[in-house]
Amino acid sequence: MAVVGIDLGTTNTVVACARGGQVQVLADEQGRRLLPSVVSFLPNGEVVVGHPAKERLAIDAKNTIASAKRLIGRSWDSKEMVRARQRFPFEVKEGPREGPLVVARGHDYTLAEISAFVLRRARQIAERALGEPVERAVVTVPASFNELQRTATKVAGQVAGLEVVRIINEPTAAALAYGLGRGSHERIAVYDFGGGTFDCTLLALSDNVFEVLATAGDSYLGGDDIDLAVAERMADAFLKAHRYDPRANPQAFERLRGAAEAIKMDLSLVERSHTRLKEVAFGVGGAHLDLDFDMTRSELEALATPLVERTFAVCQEALAVAQLPVSAFDKIVLVGGSTRIPLVRRRVEQFFGRPPLDRVNPDEVVAIGAAIQAAALTEVAQGRSIPPPPVPGGPGGPRPSMRPLLPGLPPPPSASRTSSRPPRAMGDLHGARPPVLADVTPWALAVETVGGWCDVVVQRNAKIPCERTRAFTTSSDMQSAVNVRVAQGEDPLFGNNTYLGEVELVGLRAARRGEVTIQVRFEVDESGTLKVFATDTATGHEAHALLQLVAVSGEQSIEKMQARQAALKIH
Ligand code: AMP
């Protein structure tokens, strides 16, 4: 059975499959390889996904959900959610465990469920194209995605009936698509300019090991902003011609926005573009108001330049984190549809001092890399030998350190060690050495100690997979339970970081404060998914619950979402 690679993008989703040494980007019934990541709920209860949903943005924005990826795995109070609530035309409300819900036609949906609709459609496309069932996938996410976002993406796959065999970082996938990292040591910069977001990720590749040196991004910078600037210019022209401001009419402005994108894309190929739009709006007495609009590439470049320059401020930020000069990078990989813009390519070449790699289609490069990884994992599953991982806690495993759950105590001198598992061997498409992905945790993972402080268990940039154990003690006499609260971030104050969830360990033996030792074990797997265990060392009793992540549904509601999906047909 085929395992596919899926680039679940903010704007578009792409599905690819690698078989027999060939990678194929899979097209829908009409030969289209980009699936807009848009879901629209129709008045008759049906759900449409992709192109038909994108068309409904102009006519039913309230029940048409785009850019769900911006919100997936975010908590209700996060900055991103607050911003989205002001910007998005569809309704969002607070759900259980601080997770936001999208409301469409009177029904509530988690963000994972909205993404599941997109993944279901991608799966349908793949099954039709391959002529066989597709139940497993490698799905890509931005390198900056945190635990919650990665887990929610996995849940989306589950709800779509897909086992997500691995989550890999988008820039890593792009590098895989170029066959980079085989053997020689090199550093690469991945410049990813999409529809709604920009990311710059710096990777060190050596002997098939991929290490993220730094990643920086602007989640509100993309081709959509260029479209908006062009649409504003069109609205000015319309106002001048008809004394009617289309900005006051959302439907008319949405039309201009759609046309603006087409003009922008046109100008990637030609020097000037002419557009005639009929019946943009209706004037006095129902008169048709049309628009004739001309734009040259240099006019577009003047509008786009301030936005494009912002991408290089982000690149500088990533370089500063990596503490490397721009000249330290051997290859520059372009990802995202907006890198087709000639101005962008020119400026990337100037900034990095070398021409970027552009052999692979920038819209498809991530899905292709995911498909390559999917094929490699399939080969492993089919019997290539994998060195066994060390037994947790066994010889060479992590040694606990002691730290009371009390405020103000300095960390112990011997911090816990990583039990880094030997890299796993994987199959490879071309028979060369298999790609072994070594990513790092994008943020530190910490436990809350008394007084609201953080005790870091896994440091930022720790290579994954990894496993670390810390020991804590009770903070009060006769304490019968502990609540291990976990957050992601660098701030010493727990509350200033991203709260991930908690594990409760009950039934502690009655004792004085400090006398009961609790071992907290963090395991981060190859996909960057965190599991937290808490064990009472005296009794061996382990908390039965793994980390209960906020904003991610529990099994119960995953089942509910799956049942709802089964009852809903999509097209
Ligand atoms: P992505 O998020 O990678 O799917 O990229 C989508 C963005 O790429 C959208 O803003 C598109 O308008 C833009 N895009 C796609 N093709 C072109 C092109 N030929 N020229 C300029 N922008 C493009």
Coordinates of C-alpha atoms and ligand atoms in Angstrom, one line a residue:
M1 CA 0.0 0.0 0.0
A2 CA 1.3 3.4 -1.0
V3 CA 2.6 5.9 1.6
V4 CA 2.3 9.4 0.4
G5 CA 4.0 12.7 1.2
I6 CA 1.7 15.6 2.0
D7 CA 2.7 19.3 2.2
L8 CA -0.3 20.6 4.2
G9 CA 0.2 24.3 3.4
T10 CA -1.4 27.5 4.7
T11 CA -2.5 28.4 1.1
N12 CA -2.2 25.2 -0.9
T13 CA -1.8 21.5 -0.2
V14 CA 0.2 19.1 -2.4
V15 CA 0.3 15.3 -2.3
A16 CA 3.1 13.3 -3.9
C17 CA 4.2 9.6 -4.0
A18 CA 7.6 8.1 -4.7
R19 CA 7.6 4.6 -6.3
G20 CA 10.1 2.7 -8.4
G21 CA 12.7 5.5 -8.1
Q22 CA 10.2 8.1 -9.5
V23 CA 8.5 10.9 -7.5
Q24 CA 5.1 11.9 -8.9
V25 CA 3.1 14.9 -7.8
L26 CA -0.5 13.6 -7.9
A27 CA -3.2 15.6 -9.7
D28 CA -6.9 15.8 -9.3
E29 CA -9.5 14.8 -11.8
Q30 CA -8.8 18.0 -13.8
G31 CA -5.1 17.7 -13.7
R32 CA -4.5 20.3 -11.0
R33 CA -1.6 19.6 -8.7
L34 CA -2.3 22.4 -6.1
L35 CA -5.2 21.9 -3.8
P36 CA -6.2 25.1 -2.1
S37 CA -6.3 24.5 1.7
V38 CA -9.8 25.9 1.9
V39 CA -13.0 24.3 3.2
S40 CA -16.5 25.6 2.6
F41 CA -19.7 24.5 4.3
L42 CA -22.7 24.7 1.9
P43 CA -26.3 25.6 2.9
N44 CA -27.4 22.0 2.0
G45 CA -25.0 20.5 4.6
E46 CA -22.4 19.4 2.0
V47 CA -18.7 20.3 2.4
V48 CA -16.5 21.4 -0.5
V49 CA -12.7 21.4 -0.3
G50 CA -10.1 23.0 -2.6
H51 CA -10.9 24.9 -5.7
P52 CA -14.7 25.0 -5.3
A53 CA -14.2 26.2 -1.7
K54 CA -11.7 28.9 -2.8
E55 CA -14.4 30.2 -5.2
R56 CA -16.8 30.5 -2.3
L57 CA -14.4 32.9 -0.4
A58 CA -15.9 35.7 -2.5
I59 CA -19.5 34.8 -1.9
D60 CA -19.7 33.1 1.5
A61 CA -16.6 34.2 3.5
K62 CA -18.4 33.4 6.8
N63 CA -18.7 29.7 6.1
T64 CA -15.5 29.3 4.2
I65 CA -12.4 28.5 6.2
A66 CA -9.0 29.4 4.7
S67 CA -5.6 29.5 6.5
A68 CA -6.6 27.0 9.2
K69 CA -2.9 26.2 9.5
R70 CA -2.3 29.6 11.1
L71 CA -4.5 28.5 14.0
I72 CA -4.0 24.8 14.4
G73 CA -2.6 23.8 17.8
R74 CA -2.9 27.4 19.1
S75 CA -4.5 28.1 22.4
W76 CA -7.4 30.6 22.6
D77 CA -5.3 33.3 24.3
S78 CA -2.3 33.0 22.1
K79 CA -1.2 36.1 20.2
E80 CA -1.9 34.4 16.9
M81 CA -5.5 33.6 17.9
V82 CA -6.2 37.2 19.1
R83 CA -4.9 38.5 15.8
A84 CA -6.8 36.0 13.8
R85 CA -10.0 36.8 15.6
Q86 CA -9.8 40.3 14.3
R87 CA -8.8 39.3 10.7
F88 CA -10.7 36.3 9.8
P89 CA -14.3 36.6 8.4
F90 CA -15.4 33.3 9.9
E91 CA -16.4 32.9 13.5
V92 CA -14.1 31.4 16.1
K93 CA -15.0 30.7 19.7
E94 CA -13.3 29.2 22.7
G95 CA -13.7 25.5 23.1
P96 CA -12.7 23.0 25.8
R97 CA -9.1 23.0 27.1
E98 CA -8.5 26.5 25.7
G99 CA -8.7 25.1 22.2
P100 CA -10.4 27.4 19.6
L101 CA -13.3 26.2 17.6
V102 CA -14.5 27.4 14.2
V103 CA -18.2 27.9 13.8
A104 CA -19.8 27.3 10.4
R105 CA -23.5 26.9 9.7
G106 CA -24.2 26.4 13.4
H107 CA -21.7 23.6 14.0
D108 CA -18.4 23.8 15.9
Y109 CA -15.2 22.3 14.4
T110 CA -11.8 22.0 15.9
L111 CA -8.9 23.3 13.7
A112 CA -7.6 19.8 13.4
E113 CA -11.0 18.8 11.9
I114 CA -10.9 21.6 9.4
S115 CA -7.4 20.5 8.3
A116 CA -8.7 16.9 8.2
F117 CA -11.2 17.9 5.5
V118 CA -8.2 19.1 3.4
L119 CA -6.2 15.9 4.1
R120 CA -9.2 13.8 3.2
R121 CA -9.4 15.5 -0.1
A122 CA -5.7 15.1 -0.6
R123 CA -6.2 11.4 0.2
Q124 CA -9.0 11.1 -2.3
I125 CA -6.8 12.7 -5.0
A126 CA -4.0 10.3 -4.2
E127 CA -6.2 7.2 -4.2
R128 CA -7.7 8.1 -7.5
A129 CA -4.4 8.9 -9.1
L130 CA -2.6 5.8 -7.7
G131 CA -5.6 3.4 -8.0
E132 CA -5.2 2.0 -4.6
P133 CA -6.1 2.8 -1.0
V134 CA -3.9 5.3 0.8
E135 CA -3.8 5.1 4.6
R136 CA -0.4 6.3 5.6
A137 CA 1.4 9.6 5.0
V138 CA 4.4 11.7 5.9
V139 CA 3.1 15.2 6.6
T140 CA 5.3 18.3 6.6
V141 CA 5.1 21.3 9.1
P142 CA 7.1 24.5 9.4
A143 CA 10.3 24.0 11.4
S144 CA 9.0 26.5 13.9
F145 CA 5.9 24.4 14.8
N146 CA 5.7 23.6 18.5
E147 CA 4.4 20.5 20.2
L148 CA 0.8 21.5 20.1
Q149 CA 0.9 22.3 16.4
R150 CA 2.7 19.1 15.5
T151 CA 0.3 17.0 17.6
A152 CA -2.8 18.7 16.2
T153 CA -1.5 18.1 12.7
K154 CA -1.2 14.4 13.6
V155 CA -4.7 14.4 15.0
A156 CA -5.9 16.0 11.7
G157 CA -4.4 13.1 9.8
Q158 CA -6.0 10.6 12.2
V159 CA -9.4 12.2 11.7
A160 CA -8.9 12.0 7.9
G161 CA -8.2 8.3 8.3
L162 CA -4.5 8.6 7.7
E163 CA -1.8 7.3 9.9
V164 CA 0.8 10.0 10.0
V165 CA 3.9 7.9 10.0
R166 CA 6.2 10.9 10.4
I167 CA 6.0 14.6 10.7
I168 CA 9.0 16.3 9.0
N169 CA 10.0 19.9 8.8
E170 CA 9.2 21.6 5.5
P171 CA 12.7 22.9 4.9
T172 CA 14.1 19.5 5.6
A173 CA 11.7 18.0 3.0
A174 CA 12.8 20.7 0.5
A175 CA 16.5 19.7 1.0
L176 CA 15.6 16.0 0.5
A177 CA 13.9 16.8 -2.8
Y178 CA 17.2 18.3 -4.0
G179 CA 19.0 15.1 -2.8
L180 CA 21.1 17.3 -0.5
G181 CA 22.9 16.0 2.5
R182 CA 24.3 12.8 1.0
G183 CA 27.8 12.5 2.2
S184 CA 29.4 15.9 2.1
H185 CA 29.0 18.5 4.8
E186 CA 27.2 21.6 3.7
R187 CA 25.0 24.3 5.1
I188 CA 21.9 25.4 3.3
A189 CA 19.4 28.2 3.6
V190 CA 15.8 27.5 2.8
Y191 CA 13.9 30.6 1.7
D192 CA 10.2 29.8 1.8
F193 CA 7.9 32.6 0.5
G194 CA 4.4 31.3 0.2
G195 CA 0.9 32.8 0.0
G196 CA 0.5 33.8 3.6
T197 CA 3.8 33.2 5.4
F198 CA 7.5 33.6 5.1
D199 CA 10.1 31.4 6.7
C200 CA 13.9 31.2 6.5
T201 CA 15.5 28.0 7.9
L202 CA 19.2 27.4 8.1
L203 CA 20.2 23.7 8.0
A204 CA 23.5 21.9 8.4
L205 CA 23.6 18.7 6.4
S206 CA 26.2 16.1 6.8
D207 CA 26.2 12.5 5.9
N208 CA 22.4 12.4 5.6
V209 CA 21.9 14.1 8.9
F210 CA 19.8 17.2 8.8
E211 CA 20.2 19.7 11.6
V212 CA 18.1 22.8 12.0
L213 CA 20.6 25.6 12.9
A214 CA 18.0 28.3 13.1
T215 CA 14.6 29.2 11.9
A216 CA 12.8 32.5 11.7
G217 CA 9.6 33.5 10.2
D218 CA 6.9 36.1 9.7
S219 CA 3.5 34.4 9.8
Y220 CA 1.8 37.4 8.2
L221 CA 3.9 38.0 5.1
G222 CA 3.3 36.3 1.8
G223 CA 2.0 36.6 -1.7
D224 CA -1.4 37.5 -0.4
D225 CA 0.1 40.9 0.8
I226 CA 1.3 41.6 -2.7
D227 CA -2.2 40.7 -4.1
L228 CA -3.7 43.1 -1.6
A229 CA -1.3 45.9 -2.6
V230 CA -2.3 45.4 -6.3
A231 CA -6.0 45.2 -5.4
E232 CA -5.7 48.5 -3.6
R233 CA -4.2 50.0 -6.7
M234 CA -7.1 48.5 -8.7
A235 CA -9.6 49.9 -6.2
D236 CA -8.1 53.4 -6.6
A237 CA -8.4 53.1 -10.4
F238 CA -12.0 51.9 -10.0
L239 CA -12.8 54.8 -7.7
K240 CA -11.4 57.3 -10.1
A241 CA -13.3 55.8 -13.1
H242 CA -16.7 55.4 -11.4
R243 CA -16.6 57.4 -8.2
Y244 CA -17.4 54.2 -6.4
D245 CA -15.1 52.7 -3.8
P246 CA -15.1 48.9 -4.2
R247 CA -13.5 48.6 -0.8
A248 CA -16.9 49.3 0.7
N249 CA -18.3 46.2 -1.0
P250 CA -16.6 43.1 0.2
Q251 CA -17.7 41.0 -2.7
A252 CA -16.4 43.5 -5.2
F253 CA -13.1 43.8 -3.4
E254 CA -12.7 40.0 -3.2
R255 CA -13.1 40.0 -7.0
L256 CA -10.4 42.6 -7.4
R257 CA -8.2 40.5 -5.1
G258 CA -8.6 37.4 -7.2
A259 CA -7.8 39.4 -10.3
A260 CA -4.8 41.0 -8.6
E261 CA -3.3 37.6 -8.0
A262 CA -3.7 36.6 -11.6
I263 CA -2.0 39.9 -12.7
K264 CA 0.8 39.3 -10.3
M265 CA 1.3 35.7 -11.6
D266 CA 1.1 37.0 -15.2
L267 CA 3.8 39.5 -14.5
S268 CA 6.2 36.8 -13.4
L269 CA 6.2 35.8 -17.1
V270 CA 5.5 38.9 -19.1
E271 CA 6.5 42.6 -18.8
R272 CA 3.0 44.1 -18.9
S273 CA -0.5 42.9 -18.2
H274 CA -3.9 44.1 -19.2
T275 CA -7.1 43.1 -17.4
R276 CA -10.7 43.8 -18.2
L277 CA -13.2 43.0 -15.3
K278 CA -16.9 43.1 -16.1
E279 CA -19.6 44.0 -13.6
V280 CA -17.3 44.5 -10.6
A281 CA -20.2 46.4 -9.0
F282 CA -23.5 48.1 -9.9
G283 CA -23.9 51.9 -9.9
V284 CA -27.0 54.1 -10.0
G285 CA -29.9 52.5 -11.7
G286 CA -28.1 49.1 -11.7
A287 CA -25.5 50.3 -14.3
H288 CA -22.7 47.8 -14.7
L289 CA -19.4 49.1 -13.5
D290 CA -16.4 47.5 -15.2
L291 CA -12.7 47.9 -14.8
D292 CA -9.9 48.2 -17.3
F293 CA -6.5 47.9 -15.6
D294 CA -2.9 47.9 -16.9
M295 CA 0.2 47.1 -14.9
T296 CA 3.8 46.7 -15.8
R297 CA 6.3 44.4 -14.1
S298 CA 8.3 47.4 -12.8
E299 CA 5.1 48.9 -11.3
L300 CA 4.4 45.6 -9.5
E301 CA 8.0 45.5 -8.3
A302 CA 7.7 49.0 -6.8
L303 CA 4.7 47.8 -4.9
A304 CA 6.3 44.5 -3.8
T305 CA 9.7 45.8 -2.9
P306 CA 8.9 46.8 0.7
L307 CA 7.3 43.4 1.3
V308 CA 10.1 41.5 -0.3
E309 CA 12.7 43.5 1.8
R310 CA 10.9 42.3 5.0
T311 CA 11.8 38.8 4.1
F312 CA 15.5 39.6 4.3
A313 CA 15.1 41.2 7.8
V314 CA 13.8 37.7 8.8
C315 CA 16.8 36.0 7.1
Q316 CA 19.1 38.3 9.1
E317 CA 17.3 37.2 12.2
A318 CA 17.9 33.6 11.4
L319 CA 21.6 34.2 10.6
A320 CA 22.0 36.1 13.9
V321 CA 20.5 33.1 15.9
A322 CA 22.9 30.7 14.0
Q323 CA 25.8 33.2 14.5
L324 CA 26.9 32.6 10.9
P325 CA 27.5 35.0 8.1
V326 CA 25.6 34.8 4.9
S327 CA 28.7 33.5 3.1
A328 CA 28.6 30.3 5.3
F329 CA 25.8 28.9 3.2
D330 CA 26.7 26.7 0.3
K331 CA 23.2 26.3 -1.2
I332 CA 20.0 28.3 -1.2
V333 CA 16.8 26.4 -1.8
L334 CA 13.6 28.2 -3.0
V335 CA 10.3 27.1 -1.6
G336 CA 6.8 28.6 -2.1
G337 CA 4.9 30.0 -5.0
S338 CA 6.0 33.6 -4.4
T339 CA 9.6 32.6 -5.2
R340 CA 8.5 32.5 -8.8
I341 CA 8.5 36.3 -8.8
P342 CA 11.6 37.5 -10.7
L343 CA 12.2 40.3 -8.2
V344 CA 12.3 37.8 -5.4
R345 CA 14.8 35.6 -7.2
R346 CA 17.0 38.6 -8.0
R347 CA 17.1 39.8 -4.5
V348 CA 17.7 36.3 -3.0
E349 CA 20.7 36.0 -5.3
Q350 CA 22.0 39.4 -4.2
F351 CA 21.4 38.7 -0.5
F352 CA 23.0 35.3 -0.4
G353 CA 25.7 36.1 -3.0
R354 CA 24.9 33.0 -5.1
P355 CA 22.1 31.9 -7.4
P356 CA 19.4 29.8 -5.6
L357 CA 18.5 26.3 -6.6
D358 CA 15.4 26.3 -8.7
R359 CA 15.3 23.1 -10.6
V360 CA 12.4 21.7 -8.6
N361 CA 9.0 23.4 -8.8
P362 CA 8.9 25.6 -5.6
D363 CA 5.2 24.8 -5.0
E364 CA 5.9 21.1 -5.1
V365 CA 9.4 20.8 -3.6
V366 CA 8.2 20.1 0.0
A367 CA 5.6 17.4 -1.0
I368 CA 8.3 15.8 -3.2
G369 CA 10.7 15.6 -0.2
A370 CA 7.9 14.3 2.0
A371 CA 7.3 11.5 -0.6
I372 CA 11.0 10.6 -0.7
Q373 CA 11.0 10.3 3.1
A374 CA 7.7 8.3 2.9
A375 CA 9.4 5.9 0.5
A376 CA 12.4 5.6 2.7
L377 CA 10.3 4.8 5.7
T378 CA 8.4 2.2 3.7
E379 CA 11.6 0.4 2.8
V380 CA 12.6 0.3 6.5
A381 CA 9.2 -1.2 7.3
Q382 CA 9.7 -3.8 4.7
G383 CA 12.7 -5.2 6.4
R384 CA 15.9 -3.2 6.3
S385 CA 17.6 -3.6 9.6
I386 CA 17.2 -0.9 12.3
P387 CA 19.6 -0.8 15.2
P388 CA 17.5 -1.3 18.3
P389 CA 16.9 1.8 20.5
P390 CA 18.5 1.6 24.0
V391 CA 16.2 0.4 26.8
P392 CA 14.9 3.6 28.6
G393 CA 16.6 3.8 31.9
G394 CA 18.9 0.9 31.1
P395 CA 22.7 1.1 30.9
G396 CA 23.7 4.3 29.1
G397 CA 20.2 5.6 29.6
P398 CA 19.3 8.9 31.3
R399 CA 20.4 9.4 34.9
P400 CA 18.0 11.4 37.0
S401 CA 19.0 14.6 38.7
M402 CA 17.3 15.8 41.8
R403 CA 15.4 19.1 42.0
P404 CA 12.8 19.9 44.5
L405 CA 9.5 21.4 43.4
L406 CA 10.4 24.5 45.4
P407 CA 11.1 28.1 44.4
G408 CA 14.4 29.7 44.2
L409 CA 16.7 26.7 44.4
P410 CA 19.6 26.6 41.9
P411 CA 19.6 23.7 39.4
P412 CA 21.8 20.8 40.3
P413 CA 25.4 20.8 38.9
S414 CA 24.9 17.6 37.0
A415 CA 22.1 18.2 34.6
S416 CA 20.5 15.1 33.1
R417 CA 21.9 13.6 30.0
T418 CA 20.3 12.8 26.7
S419 CA 20.0 9.2 25.8
S420 CA 20.6 9.8 22.1
R421 CA 19.5 6.8 20.2
P422 CA 21.7 5.6 17.4
P423 CA 20.5 7.1 14.1
R424 CA 18.0 4.8 12.4
A425 CA 18.9 3.3 9.0
M426 CA 16.4 4.0 6.3
G427 CA 15.9 2.9 2.8
D428 CA 16.6 5.4 0.0
L429 CA 15.1 6.0 -3.3
H430 CA 18.2 5.8 -5.3
G431 CA 20.0 3.1 -3.4
A432 CA 22.5 5.6 -2.0
R433 CA 22.9 5.9 1.8
P434 CA 19.5 6.4 3.3
P435 CA 18.4 9.8 4.6
V436 CA 18.5 10.0 8.4
L437 CA 16.7 13.1 9.7
A438 CA 18.1 14.7 12.7
D439 CA 16.0 17.6 13.7
V440 CA 16.2 19.6 16.9
T441 CA 13.5 20.9 19.3
P442 CA 12.7 24.4 18.3
W443 CA 12.1 25.5 21.9
A444 CA 13.1 24.5 25.4
L445 CA 10.7 22.2 27.2
A446 CA 10.2 23.0 30.9
V447 CA 8.3 22.0 34.0
E448 CA 6.7 24.5 36.4
T449 CA 8.2 24.6 39.8
V450 CA 6.6 26.3 42.9
G451 CA 6.3 30.1 42.6
G452 CA 5.7 30.0 38.8
W453 CA 9.3 29.4 37.7
C454 CA 10.5 27.1 34.9
D455 CA 12.9 24.2 35.2
V456 CA 14.1 23.3 31.7
V457 CA 14.1 19.6 31.1
V458 CA 15.0 19.6 27.4
Q459 CA 17.1 22.4 26.1
R460 CA 16.3 24.4 23.0
N461 CA 18.0 22.9 19.9
A462 CA 18.4 19.4 21.5
K463 CA 18.8 16.8 18.8
I464 CA 15.7 14.6 18.5
P465 CA 14.8 11.9 19.2
C466 CA 15.8 12.4 22.8
E467 CA 14.8 11.3 26.3
R468 CA 15.5 13.2 29.5
T469 CA 14.6 12.5 33.1
R470 CA 14.6 14.9 36.0
A471 CA 13.7 14.1 39.6
F472 CA 11.6 16.4 41.7
T473 CA 10.3 16.2 45.2
T474 CA 7.1 17.2 46.8
S475 CA 6.7 20.7 48.1
S476 CA 4.4 20.2 51.0
D477 CA 3.8 17.7 53.9
M478 CA 1.4 14.8 53.2
Q479 CA 1.1 15.9 49.6
S480 CA -0.9 13.1 47.9
A481 CA -0.7 14.3 44.3
V482 CA 1.5 16.3 41.9
N483 CA 0.5 18.1 38.8
V484 CA 3.4 18.3 36.4
R485 CA 2.7 21.3 34.2
V486 CA 4.7 21.6 31.0
A487 CA 5.5 24.6 28.8
Q488 CA 7.6 25.3 25.8
G489 CA 9.8 28.4 25.6
E490 CA 12.8 30.2 26.9
D491 CA 11.4 32.5 29.6
P492 CA 12.3 31.8 33.2
L493 CA 8.7 32.6 34.2
F494 CA 6.5 29.6 33.4
G495 CA 3.5 31.9 32.5
N496 CA 5.4 33.7 29.8
N497 CA 5.9 30.5 27.8
T498 CA 3.5 28.4 25.7
Y499 CA 1.6 26.2 28.0
L500 CA 1.5 22.7 26.6
G501 CA -0.5 20.7 29.2
E502 CA -0.1 18.7 32.3
V503 CA 0.3 15.2 33.8
E504 CA -1.2 14.4 37.2
L505 CA 0.3 11.8 39.4
V506 CA -2.0 10.8 42.3
G507 CA -1.7 8.3 45.2
L508 CA 1.7 9.5 46.6
R509 CA 2.6 7.9 49.9
A510 CA 2.1 10.1 52.9
A511 CA 5.4 11.7 53.8
R512 CA 7.0 15.0 54.8
R513 CA 7.8 17.6 52.1
G514 CA 10.8 16.7 50.0
E515 CA 10.7 13.0 51.0
V516 CA 8.7 11.8 48.0
T517 CA 10.7 11.7 44.7
I518 CA 8.9 12.0 41.4
Q519 CA 10.8 11.2 38.2
V520 CA 9.6 13.2 35.3
R521 CA 10.6 11.8 31.9
F522 CA 10.3 13.7 28.7
E523 CA 10.5 11.7 25.4
V524 CA 10.6 13.6 22.1
D525 CA 10.2 11.2 19.2
E526 CA 11.5 11.6 15.6
S527 CA 8.5 13.7 14.7
G528 CA 9.2 16.1 17.6
T529 CA 6.1 14.8 19.5
L530 CA 6.5 15.1 23.2
K531 CA 5.4 12.5 25.7
V532 CA 5.7 13.2 29.4
F533 CA 5.7 10.5 32.1
A534 CA 5.7 11.0 35.9
T535 CA 6.7 8.2 38.2
D536 CA 6.7 7.9 41.9
T537 CA 10.2 6.3 42.4
A538 CA 9.3 4.6 45.7
T539 CA 6.3 2.8 44.4
G540 CA 7.1 2.7 40.7
H541 CA 3.6 4.0 40.1
E542 CA 3.5 5.9 36.8
A543 CA 1.0 8.5 35.8
H544 CA -1.4 6.7 33.6
A545 CA -2.1 9.8 31.5
L546 CA 0.5 11.1 29.0
L547 CA 0.7 14.8 28.5
Q548 CA -2.8 16.2 28.1
L549 CA -2.1 18.8 25.5
V550 CA -4.2 22.0 25.5
A551 CA -5.9 22.8 22.2
V552 CA -5.6 19.2 21.1
S553 CA -8.6 16.9 21.4
G554 CA -8.5 13.7 23.5
E555 CA -9.2 10.3 22.1
Q556 CA -12.9 10.7 22.9
S557 CA -13.3 13.7 20.6
I558 CA -11.0 12.2 17.9
E559 CA -13.5 9.4 17.7
K560 CA -16.4 11.9 17.5
M561 CA -14.6 13.9 14.8
Q562 CA -14.0 10.6 12.9
A563 CA -17.6 9.7 13.1
R564 CA -18.7 13.1 11.9
Q565 CA -16.2 12.8 9.0
A566 CA -17.6 9.4 8.1
A567 CA -21.1 10.9 7.8
L568 CA -20.0 13.9 5.7
K569 CA -19.2 13.6 2.0
I570 CA -16.7 16.0 0.6
H571 CA -16.0 17.1 -2.9
Ligands
AMP1 P1 2.3 28.5 -1.6 O1 1.8 29.0 -0.3 O2 3.7 28.0 -1.7 O3 1.3 27.6 -2.3 O4 2.3 29.8 -2.6 C1 1.2 30.4 -3.0 C2 1.5 31.8 -3.4 O5 2.4 31.8 -4.5 C3 0.3 32.7 -3.7 O6 0.4 34.0 -3.2 C4 0.4 32.7 -5.2 O7 -0.2 33.9 -5.7 C5 1.9 32.7 -5.4 N1 2.3 32.3 -6.8 C6 2.1 31.2 -7.4 N2 2.6 31.2 -8.6 C7 3.1 32.4 -8.8 C8 3.8 33.0 -9.9 N3 3.9 32.4 -11.1 N4 4.2 34.3 -9.7 C9 4.0 35.0 -8.6 N5 3.4 34.4 -7.5 C10 3.0 33.2 -7.6

